[in-house]
mmCIF file of N, CA and C in Angstrom:
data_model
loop_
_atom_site.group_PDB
_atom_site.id
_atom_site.type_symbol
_atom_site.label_atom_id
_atom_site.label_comp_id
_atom_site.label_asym_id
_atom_site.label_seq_id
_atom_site.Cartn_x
_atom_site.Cartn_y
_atom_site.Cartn_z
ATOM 1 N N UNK A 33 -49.046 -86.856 -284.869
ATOM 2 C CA UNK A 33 -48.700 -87.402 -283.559
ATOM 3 C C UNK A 33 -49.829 -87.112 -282.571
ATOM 4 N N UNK A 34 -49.979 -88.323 -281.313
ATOM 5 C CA UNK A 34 -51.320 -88.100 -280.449
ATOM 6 C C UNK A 34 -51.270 -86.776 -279.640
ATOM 7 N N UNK A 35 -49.847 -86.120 -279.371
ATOM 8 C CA UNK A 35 -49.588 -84.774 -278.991
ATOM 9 C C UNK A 35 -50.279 -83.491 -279.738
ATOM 10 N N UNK A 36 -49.886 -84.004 -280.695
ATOM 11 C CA UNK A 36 -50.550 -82.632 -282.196
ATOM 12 C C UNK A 36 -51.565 -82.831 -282.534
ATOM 13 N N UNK A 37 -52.769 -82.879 -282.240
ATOM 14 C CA UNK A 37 -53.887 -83.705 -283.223
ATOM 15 C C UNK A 37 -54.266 -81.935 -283.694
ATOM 16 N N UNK A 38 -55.171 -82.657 -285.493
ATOM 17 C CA UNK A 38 -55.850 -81.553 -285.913
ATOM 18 C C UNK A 38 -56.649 -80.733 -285.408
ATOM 19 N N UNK A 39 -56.241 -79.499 -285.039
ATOM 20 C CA UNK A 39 -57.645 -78.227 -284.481
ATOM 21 C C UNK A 39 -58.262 -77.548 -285.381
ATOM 22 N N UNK A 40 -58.326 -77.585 -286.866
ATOM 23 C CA UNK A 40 -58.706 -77.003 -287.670
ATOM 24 C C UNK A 40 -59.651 -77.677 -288.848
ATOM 25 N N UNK A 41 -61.177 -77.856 -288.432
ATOM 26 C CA UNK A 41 -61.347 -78.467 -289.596
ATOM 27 C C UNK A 41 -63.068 -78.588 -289.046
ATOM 28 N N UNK A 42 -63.118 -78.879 -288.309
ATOM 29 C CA UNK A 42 -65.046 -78.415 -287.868
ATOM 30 C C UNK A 42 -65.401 -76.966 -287.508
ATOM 31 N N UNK A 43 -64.525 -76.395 -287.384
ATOM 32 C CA UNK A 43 -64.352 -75.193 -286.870
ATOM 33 C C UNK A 43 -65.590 -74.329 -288.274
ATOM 34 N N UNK A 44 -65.352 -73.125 -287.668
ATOM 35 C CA UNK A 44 -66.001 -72.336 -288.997
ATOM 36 C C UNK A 44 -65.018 -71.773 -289.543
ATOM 37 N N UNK A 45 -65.162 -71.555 -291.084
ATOM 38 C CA UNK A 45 -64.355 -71.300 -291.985
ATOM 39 C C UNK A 45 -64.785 -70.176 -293.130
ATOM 40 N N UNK A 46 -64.246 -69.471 -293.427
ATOM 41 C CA UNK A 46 -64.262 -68.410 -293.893
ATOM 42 C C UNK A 46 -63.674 -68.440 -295.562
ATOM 43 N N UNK A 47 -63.521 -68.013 -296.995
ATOM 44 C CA UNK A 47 -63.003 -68.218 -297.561
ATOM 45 C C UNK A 47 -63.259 -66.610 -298.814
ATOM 46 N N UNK A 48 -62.235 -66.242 -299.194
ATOM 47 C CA UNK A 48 -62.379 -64.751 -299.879
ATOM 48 C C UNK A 48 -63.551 -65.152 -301.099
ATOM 49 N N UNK A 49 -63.589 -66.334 -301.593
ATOM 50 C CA UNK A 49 -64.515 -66.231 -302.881
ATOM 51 C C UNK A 49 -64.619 -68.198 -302.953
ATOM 52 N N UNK A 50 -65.350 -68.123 -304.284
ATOM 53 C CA UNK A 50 -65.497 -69.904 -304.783
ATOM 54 C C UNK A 50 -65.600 -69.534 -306.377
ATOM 55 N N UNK A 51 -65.004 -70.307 -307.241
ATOM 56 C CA UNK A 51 -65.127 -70.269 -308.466
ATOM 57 C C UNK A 51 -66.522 -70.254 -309.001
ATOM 58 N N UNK A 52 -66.964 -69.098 -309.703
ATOM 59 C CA UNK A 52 -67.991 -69.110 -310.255
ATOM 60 C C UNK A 52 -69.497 -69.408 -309.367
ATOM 61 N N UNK A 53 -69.207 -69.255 -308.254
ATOM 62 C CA UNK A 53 -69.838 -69.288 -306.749
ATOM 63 C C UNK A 53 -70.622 -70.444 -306.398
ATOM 64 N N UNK A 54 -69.909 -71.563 -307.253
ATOM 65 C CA UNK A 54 -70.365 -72.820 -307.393
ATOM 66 C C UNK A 54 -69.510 -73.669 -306.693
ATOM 67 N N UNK A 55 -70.282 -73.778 -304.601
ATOM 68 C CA UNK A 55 -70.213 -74.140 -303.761
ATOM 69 C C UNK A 55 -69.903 -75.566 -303.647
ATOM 70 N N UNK A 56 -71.367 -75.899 -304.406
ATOM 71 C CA UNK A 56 -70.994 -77.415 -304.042
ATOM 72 C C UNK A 56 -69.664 -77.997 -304.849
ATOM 73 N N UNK A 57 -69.719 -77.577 -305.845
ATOM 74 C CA UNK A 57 -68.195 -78.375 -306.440
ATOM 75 C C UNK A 57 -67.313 -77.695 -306.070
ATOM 76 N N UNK A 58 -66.903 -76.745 -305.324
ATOM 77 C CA UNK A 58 -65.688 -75.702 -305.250
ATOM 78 C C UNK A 58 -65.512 -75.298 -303.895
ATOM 79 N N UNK A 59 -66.820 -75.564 -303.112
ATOM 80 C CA UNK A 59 -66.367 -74.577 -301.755
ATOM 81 C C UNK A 59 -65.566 -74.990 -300.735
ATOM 82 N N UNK A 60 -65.505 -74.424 -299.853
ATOM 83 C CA UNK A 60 -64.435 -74.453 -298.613
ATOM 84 C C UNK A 60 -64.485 -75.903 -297.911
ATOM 85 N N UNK A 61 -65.796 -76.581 -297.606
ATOM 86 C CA UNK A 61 -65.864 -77.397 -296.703
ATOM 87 C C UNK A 61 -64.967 -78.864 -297.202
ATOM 88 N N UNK A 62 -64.043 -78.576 -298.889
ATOM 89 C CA UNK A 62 -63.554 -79.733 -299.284
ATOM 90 C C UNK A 62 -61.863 -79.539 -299.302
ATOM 91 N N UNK A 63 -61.663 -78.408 -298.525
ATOM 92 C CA UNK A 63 -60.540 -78.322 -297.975
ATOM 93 C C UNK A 63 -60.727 -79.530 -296.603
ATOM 94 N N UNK A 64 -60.981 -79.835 -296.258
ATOM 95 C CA UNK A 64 -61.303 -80.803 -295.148
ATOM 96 C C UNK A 64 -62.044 -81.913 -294.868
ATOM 97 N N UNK A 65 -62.105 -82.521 -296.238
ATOM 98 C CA UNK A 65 -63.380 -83.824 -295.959
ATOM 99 C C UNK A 65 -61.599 -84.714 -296.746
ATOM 100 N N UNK A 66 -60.885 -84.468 -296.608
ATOM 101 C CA UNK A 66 -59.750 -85.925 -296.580
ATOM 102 C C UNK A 66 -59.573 -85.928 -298.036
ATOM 103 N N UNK A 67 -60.596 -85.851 -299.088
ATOM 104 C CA UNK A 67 -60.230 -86.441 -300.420
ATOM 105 C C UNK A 67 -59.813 -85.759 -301.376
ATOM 106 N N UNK A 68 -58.858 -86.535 -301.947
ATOM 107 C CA UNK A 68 -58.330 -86.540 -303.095
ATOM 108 C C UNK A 68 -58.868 -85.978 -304.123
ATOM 109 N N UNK A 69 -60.189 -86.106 -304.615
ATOM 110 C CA UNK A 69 -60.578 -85.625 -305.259
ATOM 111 C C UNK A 69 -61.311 -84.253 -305.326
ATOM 112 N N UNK A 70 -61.349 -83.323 -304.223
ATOM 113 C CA UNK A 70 -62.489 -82.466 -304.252
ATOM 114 C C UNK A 70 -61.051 -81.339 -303.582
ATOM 115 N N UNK A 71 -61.546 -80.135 -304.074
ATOM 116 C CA UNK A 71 -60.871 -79.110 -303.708
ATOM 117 C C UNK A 71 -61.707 -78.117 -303.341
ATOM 118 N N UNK A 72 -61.131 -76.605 -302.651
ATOM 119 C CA UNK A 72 -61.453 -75.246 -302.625
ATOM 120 C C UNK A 72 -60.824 -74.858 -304.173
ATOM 121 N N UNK A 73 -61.839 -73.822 -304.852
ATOM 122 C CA UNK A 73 -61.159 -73.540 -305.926
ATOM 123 C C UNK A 73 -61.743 -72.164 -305.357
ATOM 124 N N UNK A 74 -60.614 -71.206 -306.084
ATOM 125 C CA UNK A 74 -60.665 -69.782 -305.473
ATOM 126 C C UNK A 74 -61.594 -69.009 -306.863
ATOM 127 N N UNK A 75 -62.128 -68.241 -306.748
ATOM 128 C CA UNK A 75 -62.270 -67.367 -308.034
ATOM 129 C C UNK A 75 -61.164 -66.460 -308.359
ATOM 130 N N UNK A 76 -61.280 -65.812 -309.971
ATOM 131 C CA UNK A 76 -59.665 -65.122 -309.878
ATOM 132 C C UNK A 76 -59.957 -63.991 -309.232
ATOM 133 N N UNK A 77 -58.936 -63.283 -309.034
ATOM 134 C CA UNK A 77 -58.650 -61.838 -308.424
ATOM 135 C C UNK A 77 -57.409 -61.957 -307.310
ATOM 136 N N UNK A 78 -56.388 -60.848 -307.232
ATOM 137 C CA UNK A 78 -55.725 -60.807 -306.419
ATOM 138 C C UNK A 78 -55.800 -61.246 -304.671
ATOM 139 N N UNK A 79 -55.366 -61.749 -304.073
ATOM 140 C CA UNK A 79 -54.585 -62.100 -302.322
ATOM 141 C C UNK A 79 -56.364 -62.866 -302.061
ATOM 142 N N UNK A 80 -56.086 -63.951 -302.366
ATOM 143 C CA UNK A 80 -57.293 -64.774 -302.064
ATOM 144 C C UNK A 80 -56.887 -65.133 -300.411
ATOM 145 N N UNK A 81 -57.689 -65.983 -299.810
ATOM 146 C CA UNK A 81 -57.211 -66.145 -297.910
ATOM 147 C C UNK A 81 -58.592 -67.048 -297.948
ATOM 148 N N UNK A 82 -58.432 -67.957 -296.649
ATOM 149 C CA UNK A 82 -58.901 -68.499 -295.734
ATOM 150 C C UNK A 82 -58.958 -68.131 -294.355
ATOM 151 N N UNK A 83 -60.069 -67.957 -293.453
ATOM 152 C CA UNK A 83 -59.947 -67.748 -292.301
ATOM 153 C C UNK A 83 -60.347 -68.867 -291.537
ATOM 154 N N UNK A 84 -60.340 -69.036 -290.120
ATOM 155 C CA UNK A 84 -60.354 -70.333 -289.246
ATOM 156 C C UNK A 84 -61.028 -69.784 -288.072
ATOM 157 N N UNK A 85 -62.018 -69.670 -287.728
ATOM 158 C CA UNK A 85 -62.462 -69.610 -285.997
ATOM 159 C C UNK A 85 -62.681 -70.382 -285.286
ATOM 160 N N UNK A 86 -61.494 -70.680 -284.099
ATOM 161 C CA UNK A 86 -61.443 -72.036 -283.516
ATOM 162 C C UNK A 86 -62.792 -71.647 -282.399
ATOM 163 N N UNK A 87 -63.452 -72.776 -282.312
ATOM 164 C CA UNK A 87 -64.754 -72.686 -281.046
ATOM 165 C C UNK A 87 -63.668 -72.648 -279.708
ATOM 166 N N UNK A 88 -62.438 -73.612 -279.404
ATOM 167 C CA UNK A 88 -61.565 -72.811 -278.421
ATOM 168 C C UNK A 88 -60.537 -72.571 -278.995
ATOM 169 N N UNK A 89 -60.167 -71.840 -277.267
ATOM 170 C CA UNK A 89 -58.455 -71.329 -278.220
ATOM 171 C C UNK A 89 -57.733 -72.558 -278.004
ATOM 172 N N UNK A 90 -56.707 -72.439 -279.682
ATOM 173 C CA UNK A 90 -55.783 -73.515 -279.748
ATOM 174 C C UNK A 90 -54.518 -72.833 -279.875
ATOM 175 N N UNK A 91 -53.365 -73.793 -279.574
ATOM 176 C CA UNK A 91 -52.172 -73.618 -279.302
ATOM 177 C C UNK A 91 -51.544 -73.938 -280.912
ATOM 178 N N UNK A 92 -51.477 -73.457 -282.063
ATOM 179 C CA UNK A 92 -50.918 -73.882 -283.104
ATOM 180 C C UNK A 92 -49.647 -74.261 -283.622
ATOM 181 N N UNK A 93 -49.040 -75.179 -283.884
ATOM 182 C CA UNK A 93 -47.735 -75.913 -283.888
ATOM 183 C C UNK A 93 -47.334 -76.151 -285.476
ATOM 184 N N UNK A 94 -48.656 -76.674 -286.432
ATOM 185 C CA UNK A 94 -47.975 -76.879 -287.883
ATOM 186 C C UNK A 94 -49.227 -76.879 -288.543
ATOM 187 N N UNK A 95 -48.648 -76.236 -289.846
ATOM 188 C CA UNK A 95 -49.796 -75.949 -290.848
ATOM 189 C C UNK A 95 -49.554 -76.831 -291.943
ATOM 190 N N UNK A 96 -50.371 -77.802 -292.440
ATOM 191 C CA UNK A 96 -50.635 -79.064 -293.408
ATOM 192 C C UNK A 96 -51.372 -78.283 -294.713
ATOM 193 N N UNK A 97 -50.755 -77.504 -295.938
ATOM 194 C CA UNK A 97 -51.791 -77.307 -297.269
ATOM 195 C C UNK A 97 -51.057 -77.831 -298.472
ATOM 196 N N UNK A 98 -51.808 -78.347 -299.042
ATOM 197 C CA UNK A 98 -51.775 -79.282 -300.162
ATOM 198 C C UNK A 98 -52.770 -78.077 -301.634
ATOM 199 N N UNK A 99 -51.946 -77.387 -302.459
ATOM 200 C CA UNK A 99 -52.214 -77.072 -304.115
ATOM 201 C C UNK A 99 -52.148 -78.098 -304.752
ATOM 202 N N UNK A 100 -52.928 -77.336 -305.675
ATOM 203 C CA UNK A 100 -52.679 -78.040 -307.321
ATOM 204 C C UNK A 100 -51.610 -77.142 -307.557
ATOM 205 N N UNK A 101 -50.942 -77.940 -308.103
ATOM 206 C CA UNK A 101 -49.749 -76.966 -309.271
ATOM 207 C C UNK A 101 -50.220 -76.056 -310.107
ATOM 208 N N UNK A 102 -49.647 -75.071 -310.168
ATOM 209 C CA UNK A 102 -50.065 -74.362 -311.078
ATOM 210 C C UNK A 102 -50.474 -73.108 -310.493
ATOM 211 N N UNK A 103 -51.417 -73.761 -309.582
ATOM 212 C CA UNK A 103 -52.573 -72.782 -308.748
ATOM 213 C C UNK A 103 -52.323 -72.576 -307.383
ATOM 214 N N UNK A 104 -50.718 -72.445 -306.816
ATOM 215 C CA UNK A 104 -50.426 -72.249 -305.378
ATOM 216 C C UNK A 104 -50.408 -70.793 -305.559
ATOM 217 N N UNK A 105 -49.700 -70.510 -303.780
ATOM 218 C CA UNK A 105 -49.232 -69.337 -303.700
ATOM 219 C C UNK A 105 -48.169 -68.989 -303.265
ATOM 220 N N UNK A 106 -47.125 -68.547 -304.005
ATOM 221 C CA UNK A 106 -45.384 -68.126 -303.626
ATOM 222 C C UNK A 106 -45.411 -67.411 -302.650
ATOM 223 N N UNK A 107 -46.408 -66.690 -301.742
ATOM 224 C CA UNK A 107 -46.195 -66.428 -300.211
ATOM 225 C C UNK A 107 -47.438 -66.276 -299.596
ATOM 226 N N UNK A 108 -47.379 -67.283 -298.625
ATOM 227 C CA UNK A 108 -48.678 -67.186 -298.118
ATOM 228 C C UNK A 108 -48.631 -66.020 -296.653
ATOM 229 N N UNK A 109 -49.001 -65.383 -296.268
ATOM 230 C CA UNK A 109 -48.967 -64.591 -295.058
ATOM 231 C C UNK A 109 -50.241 -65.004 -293.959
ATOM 232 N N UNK A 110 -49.360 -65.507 -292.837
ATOM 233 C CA UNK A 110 -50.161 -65.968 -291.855
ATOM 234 C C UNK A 110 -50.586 -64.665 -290.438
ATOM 235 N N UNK A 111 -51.811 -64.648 -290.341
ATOM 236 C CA UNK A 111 -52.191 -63.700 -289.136
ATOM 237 C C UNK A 111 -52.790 -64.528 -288.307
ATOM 238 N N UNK A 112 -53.208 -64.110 -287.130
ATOM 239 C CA UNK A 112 -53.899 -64.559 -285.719
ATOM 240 C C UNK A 112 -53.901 -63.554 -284.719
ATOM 241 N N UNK A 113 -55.197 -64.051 -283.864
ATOM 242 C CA UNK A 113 -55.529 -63.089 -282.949
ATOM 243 C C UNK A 113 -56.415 -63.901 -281.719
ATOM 244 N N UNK A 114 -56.210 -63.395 -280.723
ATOM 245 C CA UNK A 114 -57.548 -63.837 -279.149
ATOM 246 C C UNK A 114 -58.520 -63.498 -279.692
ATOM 247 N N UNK A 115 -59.372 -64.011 -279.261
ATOM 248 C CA UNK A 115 -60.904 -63.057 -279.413
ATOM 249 C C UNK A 115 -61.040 -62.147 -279.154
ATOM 250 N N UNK A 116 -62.133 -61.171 -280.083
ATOM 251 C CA UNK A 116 -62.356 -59.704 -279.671
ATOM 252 C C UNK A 116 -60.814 -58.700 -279.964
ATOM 253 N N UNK A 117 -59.584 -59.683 -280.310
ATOM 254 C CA UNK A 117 -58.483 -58.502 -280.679
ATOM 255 C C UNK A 117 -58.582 -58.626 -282.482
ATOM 256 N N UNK A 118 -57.269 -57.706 -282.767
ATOM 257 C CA UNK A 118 -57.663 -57.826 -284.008
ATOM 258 C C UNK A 118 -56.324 -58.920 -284.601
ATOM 259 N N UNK A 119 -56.260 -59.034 -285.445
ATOM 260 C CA UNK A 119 -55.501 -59.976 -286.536
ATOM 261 C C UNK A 119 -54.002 -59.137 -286.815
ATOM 262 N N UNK A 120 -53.401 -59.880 -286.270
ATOM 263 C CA UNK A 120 -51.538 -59.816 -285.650
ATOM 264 C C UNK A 120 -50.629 -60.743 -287.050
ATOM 265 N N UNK A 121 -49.673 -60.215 -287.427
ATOM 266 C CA UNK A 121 -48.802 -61.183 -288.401
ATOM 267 C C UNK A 121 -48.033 -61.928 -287.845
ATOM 268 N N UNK A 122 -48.271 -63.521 -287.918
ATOM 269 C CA UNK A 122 -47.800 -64.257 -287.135
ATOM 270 C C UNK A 122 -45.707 -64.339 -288.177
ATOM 271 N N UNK A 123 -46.094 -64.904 -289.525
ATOM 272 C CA UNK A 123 -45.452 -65.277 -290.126
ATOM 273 C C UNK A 123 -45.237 -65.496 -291.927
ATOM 274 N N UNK A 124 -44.403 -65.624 -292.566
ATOM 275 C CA UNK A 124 -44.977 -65.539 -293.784
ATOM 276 C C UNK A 124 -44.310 -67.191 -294.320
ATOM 277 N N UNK A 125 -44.866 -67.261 -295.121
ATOM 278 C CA UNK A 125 -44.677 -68.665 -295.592
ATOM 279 C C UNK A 125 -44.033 -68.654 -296.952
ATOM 280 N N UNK A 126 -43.135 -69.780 -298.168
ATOM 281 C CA UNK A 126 -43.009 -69.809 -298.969
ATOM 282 C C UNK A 126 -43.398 -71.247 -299.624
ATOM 283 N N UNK A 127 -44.340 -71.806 -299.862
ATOM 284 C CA UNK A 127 -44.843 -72.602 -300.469
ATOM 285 C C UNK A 127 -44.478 -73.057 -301.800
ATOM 286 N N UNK A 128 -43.488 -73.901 -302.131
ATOM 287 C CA UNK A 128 -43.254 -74.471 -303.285
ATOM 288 C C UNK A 128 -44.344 -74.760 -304.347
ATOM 289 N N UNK A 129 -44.458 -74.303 -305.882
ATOM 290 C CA UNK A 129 -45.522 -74.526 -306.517
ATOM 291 C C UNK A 129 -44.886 -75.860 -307.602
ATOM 292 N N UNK A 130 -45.558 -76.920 -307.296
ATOM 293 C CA UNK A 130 -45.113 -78.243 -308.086
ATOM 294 C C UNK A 130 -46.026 -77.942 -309.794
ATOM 295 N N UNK A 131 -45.319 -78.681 -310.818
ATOM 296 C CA UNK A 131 -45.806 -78.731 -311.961
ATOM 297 C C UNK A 131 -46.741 -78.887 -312.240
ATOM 298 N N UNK A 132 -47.632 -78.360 -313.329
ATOM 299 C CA UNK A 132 -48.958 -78.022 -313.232
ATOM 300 C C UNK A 132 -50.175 -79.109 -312.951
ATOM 301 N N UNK A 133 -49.888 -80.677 -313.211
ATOM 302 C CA UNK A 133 -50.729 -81.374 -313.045
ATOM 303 C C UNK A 133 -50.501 -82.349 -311.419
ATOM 304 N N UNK A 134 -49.234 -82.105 -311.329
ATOM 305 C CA UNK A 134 -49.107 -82.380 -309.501
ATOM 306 C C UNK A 134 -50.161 -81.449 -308.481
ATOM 307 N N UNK A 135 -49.980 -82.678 -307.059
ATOM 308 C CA UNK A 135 -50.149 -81.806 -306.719
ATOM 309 C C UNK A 135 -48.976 -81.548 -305.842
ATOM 310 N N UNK A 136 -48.900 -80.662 -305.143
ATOM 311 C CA UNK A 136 -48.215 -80.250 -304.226
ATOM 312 C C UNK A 136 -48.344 -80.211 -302.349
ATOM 313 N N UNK A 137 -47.670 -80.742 -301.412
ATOM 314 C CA UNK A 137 -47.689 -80.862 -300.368
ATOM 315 C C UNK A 137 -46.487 -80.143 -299.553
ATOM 316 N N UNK A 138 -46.845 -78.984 -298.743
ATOM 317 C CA UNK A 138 -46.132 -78.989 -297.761
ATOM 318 C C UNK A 138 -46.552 -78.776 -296.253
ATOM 319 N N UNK A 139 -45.443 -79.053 -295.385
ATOM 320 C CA UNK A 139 -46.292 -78.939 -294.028
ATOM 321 C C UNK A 139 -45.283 -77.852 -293.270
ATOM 322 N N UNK A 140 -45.779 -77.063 -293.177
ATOM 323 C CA UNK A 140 -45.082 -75.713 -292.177
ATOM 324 C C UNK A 140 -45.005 -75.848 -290.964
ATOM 325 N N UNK A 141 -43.756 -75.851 -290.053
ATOM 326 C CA UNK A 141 -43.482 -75.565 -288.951
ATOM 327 C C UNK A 141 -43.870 -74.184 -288.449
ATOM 328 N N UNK A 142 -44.850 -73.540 -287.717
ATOM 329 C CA UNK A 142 -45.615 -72.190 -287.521
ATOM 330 C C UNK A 142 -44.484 -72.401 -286.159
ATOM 331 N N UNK A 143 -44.324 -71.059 -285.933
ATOM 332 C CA UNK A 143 -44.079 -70.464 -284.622
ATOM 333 C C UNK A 143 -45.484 -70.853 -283.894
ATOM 334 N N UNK A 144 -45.251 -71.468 -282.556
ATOM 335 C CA UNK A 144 -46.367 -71.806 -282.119
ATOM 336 C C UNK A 144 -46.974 -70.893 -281.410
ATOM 337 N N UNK A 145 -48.508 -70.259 -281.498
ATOM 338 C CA UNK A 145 -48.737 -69.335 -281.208
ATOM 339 C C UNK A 145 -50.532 -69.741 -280.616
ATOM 340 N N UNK A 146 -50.681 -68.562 -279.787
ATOM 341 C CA UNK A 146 -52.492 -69.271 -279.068
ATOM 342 C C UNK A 146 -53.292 -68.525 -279.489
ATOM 343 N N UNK A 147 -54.479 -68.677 -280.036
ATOM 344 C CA UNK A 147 -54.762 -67.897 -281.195
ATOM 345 C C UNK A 147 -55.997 -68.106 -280.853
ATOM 346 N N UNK A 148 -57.137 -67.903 -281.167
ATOM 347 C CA UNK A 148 -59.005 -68.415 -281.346
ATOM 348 C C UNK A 148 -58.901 -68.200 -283.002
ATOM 349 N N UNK A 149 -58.368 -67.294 -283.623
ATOM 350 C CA UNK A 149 -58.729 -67.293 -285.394
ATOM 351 C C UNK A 149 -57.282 -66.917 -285.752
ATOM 352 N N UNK A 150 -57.335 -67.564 -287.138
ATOM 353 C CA UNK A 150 -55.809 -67.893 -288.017
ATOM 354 C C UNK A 150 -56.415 -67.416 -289.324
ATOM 355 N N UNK A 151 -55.686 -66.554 -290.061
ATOM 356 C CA UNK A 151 -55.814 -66.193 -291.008
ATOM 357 C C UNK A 151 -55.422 -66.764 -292.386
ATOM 358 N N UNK A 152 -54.970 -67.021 -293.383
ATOM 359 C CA UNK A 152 -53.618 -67.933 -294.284
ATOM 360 C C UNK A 152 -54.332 -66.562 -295.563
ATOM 361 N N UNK A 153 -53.538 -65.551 -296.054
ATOM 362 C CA UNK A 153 -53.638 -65.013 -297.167
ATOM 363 C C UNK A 153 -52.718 -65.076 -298.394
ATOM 364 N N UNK A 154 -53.362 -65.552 -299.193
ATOM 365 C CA UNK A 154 -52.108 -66.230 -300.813
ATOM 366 C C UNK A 154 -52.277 -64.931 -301.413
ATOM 367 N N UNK A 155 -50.727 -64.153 -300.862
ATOM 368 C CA UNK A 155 -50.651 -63.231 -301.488
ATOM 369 C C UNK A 155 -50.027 -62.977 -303.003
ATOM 370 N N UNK A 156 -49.693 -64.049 -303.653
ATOM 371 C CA UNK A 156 -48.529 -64.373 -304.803
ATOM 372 C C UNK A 156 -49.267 -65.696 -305.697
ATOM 373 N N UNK A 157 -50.271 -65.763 -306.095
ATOM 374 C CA UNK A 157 -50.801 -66.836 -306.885
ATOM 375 C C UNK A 157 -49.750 -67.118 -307.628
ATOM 376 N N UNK A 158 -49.126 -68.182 -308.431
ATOM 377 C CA UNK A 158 -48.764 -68.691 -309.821
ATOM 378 C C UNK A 158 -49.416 -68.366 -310.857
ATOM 379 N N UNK A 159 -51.133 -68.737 -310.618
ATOM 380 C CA UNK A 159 -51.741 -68.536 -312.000
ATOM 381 C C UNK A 159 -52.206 -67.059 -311.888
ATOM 382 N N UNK A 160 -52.209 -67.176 -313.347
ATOM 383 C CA UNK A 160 -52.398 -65.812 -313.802
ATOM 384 C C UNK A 160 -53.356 -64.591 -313.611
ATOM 385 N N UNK A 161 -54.502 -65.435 -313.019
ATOM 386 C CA UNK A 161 -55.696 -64.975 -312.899
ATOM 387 C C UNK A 161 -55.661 -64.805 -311.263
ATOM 388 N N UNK A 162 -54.683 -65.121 -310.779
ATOM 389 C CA UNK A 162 -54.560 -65.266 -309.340
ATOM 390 C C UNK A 162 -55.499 -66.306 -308.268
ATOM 391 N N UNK A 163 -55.909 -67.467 -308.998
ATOM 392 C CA UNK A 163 -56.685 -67.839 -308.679
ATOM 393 C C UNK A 163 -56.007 -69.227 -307.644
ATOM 394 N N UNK A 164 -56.556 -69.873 -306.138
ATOM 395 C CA UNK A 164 -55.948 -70.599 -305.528
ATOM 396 C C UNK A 164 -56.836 -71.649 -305.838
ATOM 397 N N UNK A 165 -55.971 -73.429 -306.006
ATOM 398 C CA UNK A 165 -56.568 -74.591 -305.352
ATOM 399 C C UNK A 165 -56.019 -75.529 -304.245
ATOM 400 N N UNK A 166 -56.740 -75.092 -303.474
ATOM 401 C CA UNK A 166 -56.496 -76.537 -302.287
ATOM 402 C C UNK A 166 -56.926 -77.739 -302.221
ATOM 403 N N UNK A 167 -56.314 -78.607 -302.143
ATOM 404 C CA UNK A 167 -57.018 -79.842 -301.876
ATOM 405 C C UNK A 167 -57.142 -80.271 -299.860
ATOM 406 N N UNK A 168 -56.438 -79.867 -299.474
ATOM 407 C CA UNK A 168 -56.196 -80.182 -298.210
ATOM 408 C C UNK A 168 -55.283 -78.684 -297.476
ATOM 409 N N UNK A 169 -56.389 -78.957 -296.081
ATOM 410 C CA UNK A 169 -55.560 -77.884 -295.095
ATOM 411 C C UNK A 169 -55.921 -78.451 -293.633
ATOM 412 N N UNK A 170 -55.008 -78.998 -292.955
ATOM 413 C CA UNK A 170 -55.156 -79.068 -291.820
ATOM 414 C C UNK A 170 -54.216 -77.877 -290.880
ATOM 415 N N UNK A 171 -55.056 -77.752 -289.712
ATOM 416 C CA UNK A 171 -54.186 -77.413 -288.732
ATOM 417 C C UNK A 171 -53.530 -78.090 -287.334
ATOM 418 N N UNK A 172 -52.848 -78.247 -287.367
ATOM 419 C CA UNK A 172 -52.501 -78.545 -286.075
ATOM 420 C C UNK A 172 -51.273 -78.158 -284.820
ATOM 421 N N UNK A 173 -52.729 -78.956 -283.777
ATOM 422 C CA UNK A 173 -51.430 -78.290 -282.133
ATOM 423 C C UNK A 173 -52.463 -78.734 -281.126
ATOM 424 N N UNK A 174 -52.818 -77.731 -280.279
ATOM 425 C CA UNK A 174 -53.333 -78.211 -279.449
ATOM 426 C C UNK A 174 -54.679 -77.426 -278.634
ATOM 427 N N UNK A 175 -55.582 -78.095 -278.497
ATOM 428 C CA UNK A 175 -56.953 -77.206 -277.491
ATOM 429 C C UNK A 175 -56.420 -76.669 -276.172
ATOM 430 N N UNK A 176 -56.780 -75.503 -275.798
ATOM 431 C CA UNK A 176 -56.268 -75.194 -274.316
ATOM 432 C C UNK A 176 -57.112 -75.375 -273.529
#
């Protein structure tokens, strides 16, 4: 909606790891180029995360992430903070993990909160190796 538009996605982005540290096919910036075909793939190891530093502060209203099956996370834990404070628990999430060759979409209603950086940590992988894929993450709400 023209009320909500995306605040999350030129911003700088942060990400715990990349599969096999092979960027161009795996890294962060394909959480956000729209397609279908290209993902963040996490490397394995336990509570993988994304971070977000908005250039302003935004007012956050709903969180848009899209897994592969298989490779979600059964609780995602959301933090945020002003600038210069530290990282506050906004909320925790439960993300449905669809069958392994789906993918999966949900869009979270966040407590709306004003934030400059948003945290998202997948504390509960599916796969075994603990490893996350995204295909898509928007944020949205609003610039202040």
């Amino acid at each position: 909606s023209p009320s909500c538009p995306r605040v999350g996605g030129a911003c700088p982005c942060r990400v715990s790891s990349v599969l096999n540290r092979d960027v161009k096919q795996f890294g962060k910036k394909h959480m956000f180029d729209r397609s279908e075909e290209t993902c963040w793939n996490s490397d394995q190891g336990t509570c993988q995360w994304v971070t977000l530093d908005f250039p302003r502060t935004v007012k956050v209203s709903q969180l848009h992430i899209q897994f592969q099956g298989g490779f979600s996370s059964r609780l995602c834990t959301l933090e945020g903070c002003r600038a210069g404070e530290g990282l506050v628990k906004i909320s925790d999430l439960y993300p449905e993990d669809i069958n392994a060759m789906q993918i999966s979409f949900a869009a979270f209603q966040v407590e709306e909160t004003v934030l400059d950086k948003l945290k998202i940590t997948f504390e509960n992988s599916t796969d075994f190796f603990g490893r996350i894929v995204v295909y898509h993450l928007g944020v949205l709400g609003e610039r202040l």
